[in-house]
Short mmCIF file of C-alpha atoms and ligand atoms in Angstrom, two decimals:
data_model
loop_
_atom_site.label_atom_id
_atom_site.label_comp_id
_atom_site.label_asym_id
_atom_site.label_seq_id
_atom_site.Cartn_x
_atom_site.Cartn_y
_atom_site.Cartn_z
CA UNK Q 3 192.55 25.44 13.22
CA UNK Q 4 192.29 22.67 10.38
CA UNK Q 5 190.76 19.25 10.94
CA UNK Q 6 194.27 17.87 10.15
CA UNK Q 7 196.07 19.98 12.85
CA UNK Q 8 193.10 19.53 15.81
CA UNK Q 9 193.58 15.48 14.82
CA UNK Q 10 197.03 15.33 14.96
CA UNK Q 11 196.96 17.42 17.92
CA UNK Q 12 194.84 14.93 19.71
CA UNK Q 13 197.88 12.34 19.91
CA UNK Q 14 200.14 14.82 21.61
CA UNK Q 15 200.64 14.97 25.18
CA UNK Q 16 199.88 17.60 27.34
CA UNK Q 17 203.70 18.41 26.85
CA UNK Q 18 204.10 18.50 23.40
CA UNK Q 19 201.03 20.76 23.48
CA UNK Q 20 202.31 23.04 26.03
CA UNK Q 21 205.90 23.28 23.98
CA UNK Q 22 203.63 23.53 20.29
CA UNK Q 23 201.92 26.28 21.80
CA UNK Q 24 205.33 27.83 23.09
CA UNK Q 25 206.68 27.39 20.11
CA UNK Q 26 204.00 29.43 17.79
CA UNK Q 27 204.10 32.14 20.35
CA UNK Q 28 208.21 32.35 20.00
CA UNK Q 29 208.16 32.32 15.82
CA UNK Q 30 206.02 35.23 16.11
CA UNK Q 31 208.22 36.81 18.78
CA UNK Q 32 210.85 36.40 16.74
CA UNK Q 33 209.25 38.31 13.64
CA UNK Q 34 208.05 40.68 15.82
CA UNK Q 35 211.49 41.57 17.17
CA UNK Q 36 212.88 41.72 13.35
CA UNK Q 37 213.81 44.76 11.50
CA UNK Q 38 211.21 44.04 8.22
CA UNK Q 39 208.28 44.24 11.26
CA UNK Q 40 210.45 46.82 13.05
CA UNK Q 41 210.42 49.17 9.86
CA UNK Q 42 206.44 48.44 9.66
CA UNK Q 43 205.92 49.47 13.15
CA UNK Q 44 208.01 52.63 13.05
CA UNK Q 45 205.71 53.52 9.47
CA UNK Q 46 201.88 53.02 11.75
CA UNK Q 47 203.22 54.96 14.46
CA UNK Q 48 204.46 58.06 12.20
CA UNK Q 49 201.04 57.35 10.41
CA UNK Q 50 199.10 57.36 13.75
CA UNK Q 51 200.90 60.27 15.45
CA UNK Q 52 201.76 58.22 17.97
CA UNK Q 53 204.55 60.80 19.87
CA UNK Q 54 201.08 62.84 20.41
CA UNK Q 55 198.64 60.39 21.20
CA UNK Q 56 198.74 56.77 22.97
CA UNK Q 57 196.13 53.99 22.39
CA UNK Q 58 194.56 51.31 24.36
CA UNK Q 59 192.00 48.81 23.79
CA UNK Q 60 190.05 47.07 26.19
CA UNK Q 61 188.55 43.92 24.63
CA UNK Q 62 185.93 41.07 26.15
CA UNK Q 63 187.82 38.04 27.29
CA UNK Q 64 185.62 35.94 24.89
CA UNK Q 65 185.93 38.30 21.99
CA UNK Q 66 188.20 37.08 19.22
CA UNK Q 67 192.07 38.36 18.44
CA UNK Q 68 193.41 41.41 18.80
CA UNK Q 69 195.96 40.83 17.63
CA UNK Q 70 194.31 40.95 13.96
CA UNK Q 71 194.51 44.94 15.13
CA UNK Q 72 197.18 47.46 14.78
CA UNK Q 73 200.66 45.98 17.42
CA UNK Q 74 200.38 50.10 18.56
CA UNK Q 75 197.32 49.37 20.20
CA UNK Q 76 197.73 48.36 24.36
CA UNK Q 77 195.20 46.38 25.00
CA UNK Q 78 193.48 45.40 28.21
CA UNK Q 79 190.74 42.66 28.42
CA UNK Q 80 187.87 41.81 31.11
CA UNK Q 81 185.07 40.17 30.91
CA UNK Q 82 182.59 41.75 28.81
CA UNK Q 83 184.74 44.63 28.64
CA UNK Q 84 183.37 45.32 31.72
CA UNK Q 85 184.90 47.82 34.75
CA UNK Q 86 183.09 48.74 37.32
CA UNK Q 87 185.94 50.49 38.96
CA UNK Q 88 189.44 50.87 37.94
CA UNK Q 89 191.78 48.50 39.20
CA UNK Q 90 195.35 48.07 40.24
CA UNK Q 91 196.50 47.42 36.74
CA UNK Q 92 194.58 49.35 35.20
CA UNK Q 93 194.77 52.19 37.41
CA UNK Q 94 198.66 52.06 36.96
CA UNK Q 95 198.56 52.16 33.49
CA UNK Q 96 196.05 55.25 33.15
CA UNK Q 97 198.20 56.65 35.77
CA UNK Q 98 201.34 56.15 33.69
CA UNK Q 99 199.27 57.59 30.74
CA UNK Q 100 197.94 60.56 32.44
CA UNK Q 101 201.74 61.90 33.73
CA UNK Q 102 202.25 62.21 29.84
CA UNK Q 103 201.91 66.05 29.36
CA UNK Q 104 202.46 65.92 25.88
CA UNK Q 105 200.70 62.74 24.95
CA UNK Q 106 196.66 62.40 24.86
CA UNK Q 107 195.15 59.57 25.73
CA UNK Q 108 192.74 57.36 23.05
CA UNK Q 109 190.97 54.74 24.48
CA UNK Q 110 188.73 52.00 22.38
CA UNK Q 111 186.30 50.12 24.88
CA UNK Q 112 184.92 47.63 22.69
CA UNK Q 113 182.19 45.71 22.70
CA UNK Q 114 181.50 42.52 20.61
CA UNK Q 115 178.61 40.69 18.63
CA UNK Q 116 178.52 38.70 15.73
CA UNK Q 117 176.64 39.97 12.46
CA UNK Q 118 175.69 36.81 10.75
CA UNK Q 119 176.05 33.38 13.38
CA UNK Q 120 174.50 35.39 15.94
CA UNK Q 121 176.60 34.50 19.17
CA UNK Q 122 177.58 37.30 20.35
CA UNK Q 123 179.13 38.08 23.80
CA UNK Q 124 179.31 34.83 26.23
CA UNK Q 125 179.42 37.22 29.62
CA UNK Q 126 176.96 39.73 28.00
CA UNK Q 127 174.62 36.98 27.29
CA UNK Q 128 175.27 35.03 30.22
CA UNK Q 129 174.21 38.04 32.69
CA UNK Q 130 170.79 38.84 31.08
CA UNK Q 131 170.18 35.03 31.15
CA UNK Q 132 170.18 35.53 35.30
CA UNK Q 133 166.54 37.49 33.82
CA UNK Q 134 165.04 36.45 30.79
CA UNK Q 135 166.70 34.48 27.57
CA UNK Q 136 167.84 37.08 25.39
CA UNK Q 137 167.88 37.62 21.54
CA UNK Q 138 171.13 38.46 19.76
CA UNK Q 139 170.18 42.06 19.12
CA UNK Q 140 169.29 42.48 23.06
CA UNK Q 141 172.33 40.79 23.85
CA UNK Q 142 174.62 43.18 21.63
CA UNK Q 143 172.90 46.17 23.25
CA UNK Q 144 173.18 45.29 26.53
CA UNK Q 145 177.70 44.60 25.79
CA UNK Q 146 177.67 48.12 23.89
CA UNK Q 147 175.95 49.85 27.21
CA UNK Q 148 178.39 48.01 29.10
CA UNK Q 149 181.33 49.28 27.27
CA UNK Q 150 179.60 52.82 26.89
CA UNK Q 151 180.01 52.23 31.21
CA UNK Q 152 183.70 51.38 30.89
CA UNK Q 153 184.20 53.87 29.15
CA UNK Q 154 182.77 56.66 31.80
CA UNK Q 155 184.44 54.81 34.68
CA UNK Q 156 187.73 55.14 33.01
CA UNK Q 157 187.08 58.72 31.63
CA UNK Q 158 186.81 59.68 35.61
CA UNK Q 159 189.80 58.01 36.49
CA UNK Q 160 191.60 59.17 34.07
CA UNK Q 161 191.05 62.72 34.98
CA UNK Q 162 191.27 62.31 38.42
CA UNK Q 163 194.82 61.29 37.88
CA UNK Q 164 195.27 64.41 35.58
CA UNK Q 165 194.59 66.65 38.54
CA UNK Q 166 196.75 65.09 40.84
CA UNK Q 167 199.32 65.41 38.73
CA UNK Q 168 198.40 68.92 37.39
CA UNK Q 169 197.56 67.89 33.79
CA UNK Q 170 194.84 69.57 32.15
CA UNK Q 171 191.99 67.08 32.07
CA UNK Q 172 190.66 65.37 28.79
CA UNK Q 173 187.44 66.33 27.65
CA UNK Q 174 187.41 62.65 26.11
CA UNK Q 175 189.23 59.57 27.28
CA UNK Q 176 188.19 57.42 24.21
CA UNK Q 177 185.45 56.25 22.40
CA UNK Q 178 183.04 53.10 21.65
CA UNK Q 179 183.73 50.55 19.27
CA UNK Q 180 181.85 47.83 18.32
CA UNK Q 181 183.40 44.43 16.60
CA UNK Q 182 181.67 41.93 14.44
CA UNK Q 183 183.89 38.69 15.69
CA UNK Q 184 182.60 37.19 12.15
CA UNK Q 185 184.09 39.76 9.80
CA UNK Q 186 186.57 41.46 12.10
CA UNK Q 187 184.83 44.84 10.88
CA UNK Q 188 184.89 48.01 13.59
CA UNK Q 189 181.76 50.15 14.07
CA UNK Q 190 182.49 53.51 15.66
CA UNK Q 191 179.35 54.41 17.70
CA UNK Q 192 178.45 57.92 18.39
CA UNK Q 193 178.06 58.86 22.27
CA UNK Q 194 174.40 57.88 23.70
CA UNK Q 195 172.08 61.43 24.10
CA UNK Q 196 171.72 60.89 27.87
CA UNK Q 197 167.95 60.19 28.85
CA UNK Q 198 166.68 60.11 25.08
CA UNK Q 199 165.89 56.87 23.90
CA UNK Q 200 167.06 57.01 20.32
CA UNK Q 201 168.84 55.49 17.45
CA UNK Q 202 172.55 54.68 18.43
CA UNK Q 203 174.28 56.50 14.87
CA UNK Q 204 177.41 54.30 14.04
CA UNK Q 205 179.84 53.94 11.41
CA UNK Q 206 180.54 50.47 9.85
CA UNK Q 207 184.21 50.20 8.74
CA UNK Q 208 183.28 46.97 6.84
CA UNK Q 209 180.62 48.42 4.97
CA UNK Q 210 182.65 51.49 3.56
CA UNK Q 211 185.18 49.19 2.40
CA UNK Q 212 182.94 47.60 0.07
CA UNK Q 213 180.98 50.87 -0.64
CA UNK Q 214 183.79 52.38 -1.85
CA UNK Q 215 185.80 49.39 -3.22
CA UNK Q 216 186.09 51.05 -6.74
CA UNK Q 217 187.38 53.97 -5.05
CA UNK Q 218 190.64 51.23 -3.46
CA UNK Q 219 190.72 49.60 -6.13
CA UNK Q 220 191.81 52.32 -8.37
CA UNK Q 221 193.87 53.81 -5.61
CA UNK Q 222 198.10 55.09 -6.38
CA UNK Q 223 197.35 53.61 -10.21
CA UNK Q 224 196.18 50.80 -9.48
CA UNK Q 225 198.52 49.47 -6.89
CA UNK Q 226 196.05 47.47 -4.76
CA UNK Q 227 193.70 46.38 -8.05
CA UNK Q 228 194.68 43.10 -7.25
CA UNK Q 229 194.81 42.84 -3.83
CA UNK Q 230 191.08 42.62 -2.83
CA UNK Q 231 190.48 39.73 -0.13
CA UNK Q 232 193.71 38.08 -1.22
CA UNK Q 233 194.62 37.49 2.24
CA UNK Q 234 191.08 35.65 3.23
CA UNK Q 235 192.47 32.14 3.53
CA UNK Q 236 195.48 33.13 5.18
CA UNK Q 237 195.09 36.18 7.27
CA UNK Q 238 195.52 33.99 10.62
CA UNK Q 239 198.53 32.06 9.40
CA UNK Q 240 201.90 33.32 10.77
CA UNK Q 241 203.90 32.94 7.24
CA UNK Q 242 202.12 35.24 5.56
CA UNK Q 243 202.29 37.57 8.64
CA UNK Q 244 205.00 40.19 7.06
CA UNK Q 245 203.24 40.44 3.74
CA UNK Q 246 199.75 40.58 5.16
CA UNK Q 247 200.94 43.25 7.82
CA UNK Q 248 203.07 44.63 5.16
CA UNK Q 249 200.03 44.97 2.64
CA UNK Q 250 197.92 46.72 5.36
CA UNK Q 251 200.18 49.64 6.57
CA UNK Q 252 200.66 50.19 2.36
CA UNK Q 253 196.89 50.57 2.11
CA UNK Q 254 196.24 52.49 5.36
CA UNK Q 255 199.21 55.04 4.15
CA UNK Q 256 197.56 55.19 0.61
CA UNK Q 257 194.11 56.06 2.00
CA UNK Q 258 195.38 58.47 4.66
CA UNK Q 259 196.62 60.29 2.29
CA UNK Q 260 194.03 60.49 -0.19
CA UNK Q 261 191.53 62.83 0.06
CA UNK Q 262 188.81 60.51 -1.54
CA UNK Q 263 184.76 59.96 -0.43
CA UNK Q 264 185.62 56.95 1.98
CA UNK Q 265 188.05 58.85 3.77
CA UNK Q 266 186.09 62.17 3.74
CA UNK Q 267 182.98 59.84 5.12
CA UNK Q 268 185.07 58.92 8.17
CA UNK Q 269 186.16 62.38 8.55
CA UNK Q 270 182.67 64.02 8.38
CA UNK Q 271 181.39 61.20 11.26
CA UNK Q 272 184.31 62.15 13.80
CA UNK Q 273 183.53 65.90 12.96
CA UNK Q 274 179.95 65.29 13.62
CA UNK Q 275 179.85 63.22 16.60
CA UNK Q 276 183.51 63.68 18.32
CA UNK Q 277 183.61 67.01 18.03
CA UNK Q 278 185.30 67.05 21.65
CA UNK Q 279 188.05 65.11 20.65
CA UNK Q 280 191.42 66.85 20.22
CA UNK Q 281 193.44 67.00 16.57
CA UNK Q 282 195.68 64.04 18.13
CA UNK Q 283 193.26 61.80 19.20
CA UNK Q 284 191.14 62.21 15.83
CA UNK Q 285 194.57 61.34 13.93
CA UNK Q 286 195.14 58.55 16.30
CA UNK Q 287 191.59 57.46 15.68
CA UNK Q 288 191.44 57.96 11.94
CA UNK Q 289 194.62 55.57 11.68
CA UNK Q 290 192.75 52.54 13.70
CA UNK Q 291 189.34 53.13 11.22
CA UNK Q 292 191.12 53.72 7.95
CA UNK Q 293 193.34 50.63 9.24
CA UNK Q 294 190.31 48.46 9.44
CA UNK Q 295 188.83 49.46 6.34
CA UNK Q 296 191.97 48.40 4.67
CA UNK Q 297 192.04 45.14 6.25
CA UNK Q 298 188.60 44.08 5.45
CA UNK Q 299 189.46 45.30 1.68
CA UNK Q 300 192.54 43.19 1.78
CA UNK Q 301 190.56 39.78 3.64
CA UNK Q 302 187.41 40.41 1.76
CA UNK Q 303 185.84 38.80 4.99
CA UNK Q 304 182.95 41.18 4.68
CA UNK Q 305 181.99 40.45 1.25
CA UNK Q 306 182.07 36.02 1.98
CA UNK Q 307 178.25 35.14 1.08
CA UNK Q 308 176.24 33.28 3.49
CA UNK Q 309 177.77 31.93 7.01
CA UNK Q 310 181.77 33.45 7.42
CA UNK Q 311 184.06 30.03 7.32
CA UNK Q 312 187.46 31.73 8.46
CA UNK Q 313 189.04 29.72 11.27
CA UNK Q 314 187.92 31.90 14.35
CA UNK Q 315 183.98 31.64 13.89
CA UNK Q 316 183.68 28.96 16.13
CA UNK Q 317 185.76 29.37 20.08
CA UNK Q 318 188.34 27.45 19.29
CA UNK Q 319 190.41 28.60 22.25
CA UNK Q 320 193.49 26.19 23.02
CA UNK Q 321 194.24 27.58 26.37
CA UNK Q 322 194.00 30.65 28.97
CA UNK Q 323 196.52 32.92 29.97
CA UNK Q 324 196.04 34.59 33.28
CA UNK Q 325 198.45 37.79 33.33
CA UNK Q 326 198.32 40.01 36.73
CA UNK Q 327 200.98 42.74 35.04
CA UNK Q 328 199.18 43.31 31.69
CA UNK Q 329 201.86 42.13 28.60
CA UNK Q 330 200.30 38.21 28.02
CA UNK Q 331 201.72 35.61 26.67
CA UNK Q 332 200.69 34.43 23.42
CA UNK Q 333 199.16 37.94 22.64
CA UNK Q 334 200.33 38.29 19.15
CA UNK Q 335 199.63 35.17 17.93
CA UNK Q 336 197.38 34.98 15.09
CA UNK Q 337 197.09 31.27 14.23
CA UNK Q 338 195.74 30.23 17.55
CA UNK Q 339 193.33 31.21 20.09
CA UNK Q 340 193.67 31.55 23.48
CA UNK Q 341 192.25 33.24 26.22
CA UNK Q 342 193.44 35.88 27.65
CA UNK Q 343 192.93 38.48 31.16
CA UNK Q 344 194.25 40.68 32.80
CA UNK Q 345 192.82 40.80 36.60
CA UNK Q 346 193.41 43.29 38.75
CA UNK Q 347 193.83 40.89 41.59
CA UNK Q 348 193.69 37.29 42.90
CA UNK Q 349 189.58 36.78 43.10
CA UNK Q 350 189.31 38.38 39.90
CA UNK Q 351 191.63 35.90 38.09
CA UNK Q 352 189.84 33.25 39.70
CA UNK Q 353 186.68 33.72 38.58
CA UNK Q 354 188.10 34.79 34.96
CA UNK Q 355 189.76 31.34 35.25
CA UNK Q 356 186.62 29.32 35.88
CA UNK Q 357 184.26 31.12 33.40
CA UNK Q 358 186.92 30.61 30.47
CA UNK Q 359 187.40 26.70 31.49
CA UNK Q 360 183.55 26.83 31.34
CA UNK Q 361 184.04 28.43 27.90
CA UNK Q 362 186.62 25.61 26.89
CA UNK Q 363 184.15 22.82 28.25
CA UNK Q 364 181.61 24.02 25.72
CA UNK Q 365 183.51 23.44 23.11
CA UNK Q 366 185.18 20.15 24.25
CA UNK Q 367 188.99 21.49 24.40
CA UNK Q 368 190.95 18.84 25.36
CA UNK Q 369 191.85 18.28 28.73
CA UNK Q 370 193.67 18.87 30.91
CA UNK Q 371 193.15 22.20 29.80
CA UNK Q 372 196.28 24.53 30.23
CA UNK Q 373 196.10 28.04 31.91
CA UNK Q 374 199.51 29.90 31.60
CA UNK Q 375 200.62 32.35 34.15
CA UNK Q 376 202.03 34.83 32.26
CA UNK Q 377 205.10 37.33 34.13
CA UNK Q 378 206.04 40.20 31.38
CA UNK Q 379 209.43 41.35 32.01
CA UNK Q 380 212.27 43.37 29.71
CA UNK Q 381 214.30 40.34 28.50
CA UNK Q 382 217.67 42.55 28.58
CA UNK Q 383 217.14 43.28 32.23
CA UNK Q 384 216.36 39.81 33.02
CA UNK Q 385 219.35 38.29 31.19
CA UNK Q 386 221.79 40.62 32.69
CA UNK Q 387 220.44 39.96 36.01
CA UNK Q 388 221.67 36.06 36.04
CA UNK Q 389 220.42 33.81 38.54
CA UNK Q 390 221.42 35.14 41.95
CA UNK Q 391 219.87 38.15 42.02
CA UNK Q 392 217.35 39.89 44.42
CA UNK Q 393 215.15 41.56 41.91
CA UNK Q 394 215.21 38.43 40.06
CA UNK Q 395 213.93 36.56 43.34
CA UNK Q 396 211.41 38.96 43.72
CA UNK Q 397 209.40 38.61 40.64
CA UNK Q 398 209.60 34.57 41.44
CA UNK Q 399 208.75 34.78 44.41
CA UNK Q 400 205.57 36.59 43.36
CA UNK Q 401 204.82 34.13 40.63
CA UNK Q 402 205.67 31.32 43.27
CA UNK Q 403 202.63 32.85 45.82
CA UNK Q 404 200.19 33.30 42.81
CA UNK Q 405 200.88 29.81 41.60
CA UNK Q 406 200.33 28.32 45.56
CA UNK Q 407 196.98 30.64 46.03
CA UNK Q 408 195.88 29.76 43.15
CA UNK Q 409 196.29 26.04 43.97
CA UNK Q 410 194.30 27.12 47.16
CA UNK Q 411 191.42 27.91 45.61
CA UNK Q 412 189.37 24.72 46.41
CA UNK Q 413 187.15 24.85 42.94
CA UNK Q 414 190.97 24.97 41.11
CA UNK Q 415 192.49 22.57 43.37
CA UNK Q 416 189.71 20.03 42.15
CA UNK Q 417 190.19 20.76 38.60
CA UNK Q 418 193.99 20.48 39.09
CA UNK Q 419 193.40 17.18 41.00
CA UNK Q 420 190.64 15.42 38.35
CA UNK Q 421 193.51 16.34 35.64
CA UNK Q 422 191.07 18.74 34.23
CA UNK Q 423 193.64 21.97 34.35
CA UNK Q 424 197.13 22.69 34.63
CA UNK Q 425 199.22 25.63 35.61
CA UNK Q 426 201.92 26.38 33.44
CA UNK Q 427 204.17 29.73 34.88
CA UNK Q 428 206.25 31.15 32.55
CA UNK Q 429 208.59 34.94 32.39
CA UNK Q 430 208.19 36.41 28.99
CA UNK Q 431 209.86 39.11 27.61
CA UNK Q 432 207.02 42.22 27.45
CA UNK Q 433 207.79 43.61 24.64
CA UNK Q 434 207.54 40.41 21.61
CA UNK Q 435 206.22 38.17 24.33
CA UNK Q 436 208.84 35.77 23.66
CA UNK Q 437 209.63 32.63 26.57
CA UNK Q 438 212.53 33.28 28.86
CA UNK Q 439 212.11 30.75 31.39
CA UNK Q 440 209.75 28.32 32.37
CA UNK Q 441 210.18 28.05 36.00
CA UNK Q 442 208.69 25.53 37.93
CA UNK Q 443 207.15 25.72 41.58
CA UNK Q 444 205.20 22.59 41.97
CA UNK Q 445 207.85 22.01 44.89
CA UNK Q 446 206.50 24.64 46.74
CA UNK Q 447 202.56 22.76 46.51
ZN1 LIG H 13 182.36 38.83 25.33
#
């Protein structure tokens, strides 16, 4: 965000920052939901196989907009990336993925670090302080092992839901990635030989785009010869969305379809280290790399000299959004941060909620600072259900009881009390995100 915009948004009220915030989540809805993005989407999934292969994403709560990646991906997010068993939500969703007979599954666990200011991951960081004060190198080890963890937990879930349902098992789930929060580049890492202390071999999306930036540049005659990190001012701002988004899915086609050295680079590393992957997963997979590489050619973030400047370096997170059924609010935004999770259950959510309020006290957000309570639901369903309606009562009703536990909790409760936090519930529509209602139960406190 601009000095201008965080000054003049330090006269508003806490409503006119709650309806601002709204208000850049519905533009983007509303692109989202058009046929230009539409046409875009329907291109990446033909491009990523996606009627053969689904993908999630499972991100750090602290680590920086995905929404920057592909809108195919479903994304998850916990602290630190970190599952130590699968969930309600979670579960469900694997579940759901695993009754799919004709449709593998490609997970990313990420992990997150950051390549030039060094700050890494908050939680990861955090933990090992509970031992010893950690470099940034120790601290970006210790996130990846943690993912590489995620990643086995969910693998055996997975699986186990295969069985029950009769579905040959994967071999593999998904796969480790690793993102540098100051460039946006993906690293694929290779699995971990278990017991051997070695090397971790990787893959640096980033760095092939500017190794081979002759190679783009002289790509379909030229088309993209003027294109190189055109979009580095202006990759976060929600006008140039379309054309940025636009741009991207050109270059990704292009590249796919080339049989140049970057490409065949990315194809010899799956073949070498994924060789237990299936032909769907590696095109799904191929499609998020090839993606990324295009989008650092096209931001040029990689190649800025010296500290990155782009608007997400520092946490500059405006508020949290605490969504028990997956589908947040605010998730494809791209000119504002907020936090976001996705808790499997009550005590989970609180304690997401008071480490991210820590994480907005370090930075001096302003206060009070606002934590949405996020309800996705299909908009069509929900307007042709009109007001007296039991289904509709139920999901209220469940929003009402979160939004009164919540209040229970007695750290909350303070916070909520000393003005420091408020609870904003809102229904959104799952697929663009978009507001339907903004229903209010401080009656019921
Ligand atoms: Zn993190």
């Amino acid at each position: 965000m601009s000095p201008e915009m965080k000054n003049r948004e330090e006269t508003l009220s806490i409503e006119e920052r709650i309806e601002q915030i709204i208000e850049s989540n519905d533009t983007m809805a509303e692109i989202l939901a058009g046929d230009p993005f539409q046409k875009l989407l329907q291109r990446e999934k033909e491009l990523a196989g996606s009627d053969e292969v689904q993908i999630g994403g499972i991100f750090c709560v602290d680590g920086r907009l995905p929404s920057l990646f592909s809108r195919l991906l479903n994304t998850w997010r916990s602290a630190g990336s970190y599952v130590p068993k699968v969930g309600a939500l979670l579960g469900t969703a694997l579940e759901h993925a695993a009754k799919e007979k004709d449709r593998f599954l490609l997970e990313l666990v990420t992990s997150h670090y950051s390549g030039k200011t060094g700050h890494g991951c908050g939680w990861a960081k955090a933990t090992l302080q509970q031992y010893f004060d950690p470099n940034p190198e120790e601290v970006r080890d210790f996130a990846r092992k943690v993912a590489g963890g995620t990643l086995n937990v969910i693998t055996q879930k997975f699986n186990e839901f295969c069985k029950a349902d009769g579905v040959t098992p994967q071999e593999r789930v998904g796969v480790q990635i690793e993102i540098d929060t100051d460039d946006f580049g993906l690293t694929l890492v290779a699995p971990e030989n278990r017991g051997v202390e070695m090397q971790v071999e990787s893959l640096n999306m980033a760095r092939l785009a500017i190794h081979h930036k002759s190679e783009i540049l002289a790509l379909d005659k030229s088309r993209f010869k003027d294109k190189a990190g055109i979009y580095l001012e202006k990759f976060d701002k929600t006008e140039s969305f379309l054309e940025f988004y636009g741009d991207i899915v050109d270059l990704t086609d292009c590249l796919l379809n080339t049989k140049n050295s970057l490409v065949k680079e990315v194809d010899a590393f799956i073949r070498e280290y994924f060789s237990d992957l299936v032909p769907a997963q590696i095109k799904g997979l191929k499609f998020m790399l090839v993606r990324n590489i295009a989008f650092e050619f096209l931001t040029g973030l990689n190649e800025v000299e010296g500290e990155p400047t782009h608007s997400f370096v520092e946490h500059d997170e405006r508020a949290m959004v605490f969504s028990p059924r997956g589908k947040r609010f605010g998730r494809f935004l791209t000119n504002l941060q907020l936090f976001g999770t996705t808790p499997s259950n009550t005590e989970e959510a609180i304690s997401a909620i008071l480490m991210e309020i820590g994480l907005l006290e370090a930075h001096e957000g302003q206060k009070p600072h606002i934590l949405f309570l996020s309800e996705p639901v299909d908009e069509k369903v929900w307007i042709e259900l009109g007001e007296k309606n039991e289904l509709r009562d139920l999901v209220i009703s469940k929003q009402a009881q979160l939004f009164i536990d919540l209040h229970q909790n007695i750290e909350i409760k303070r916070l909520v009390k000393e003005g420091k936090i408020v609870i904003v519930p809102l229904i959104v529509d799952a697929d663009t995100a978009k507001v339907l209602e903004r229903p209010d139960y401080t009656a019921y406190l």
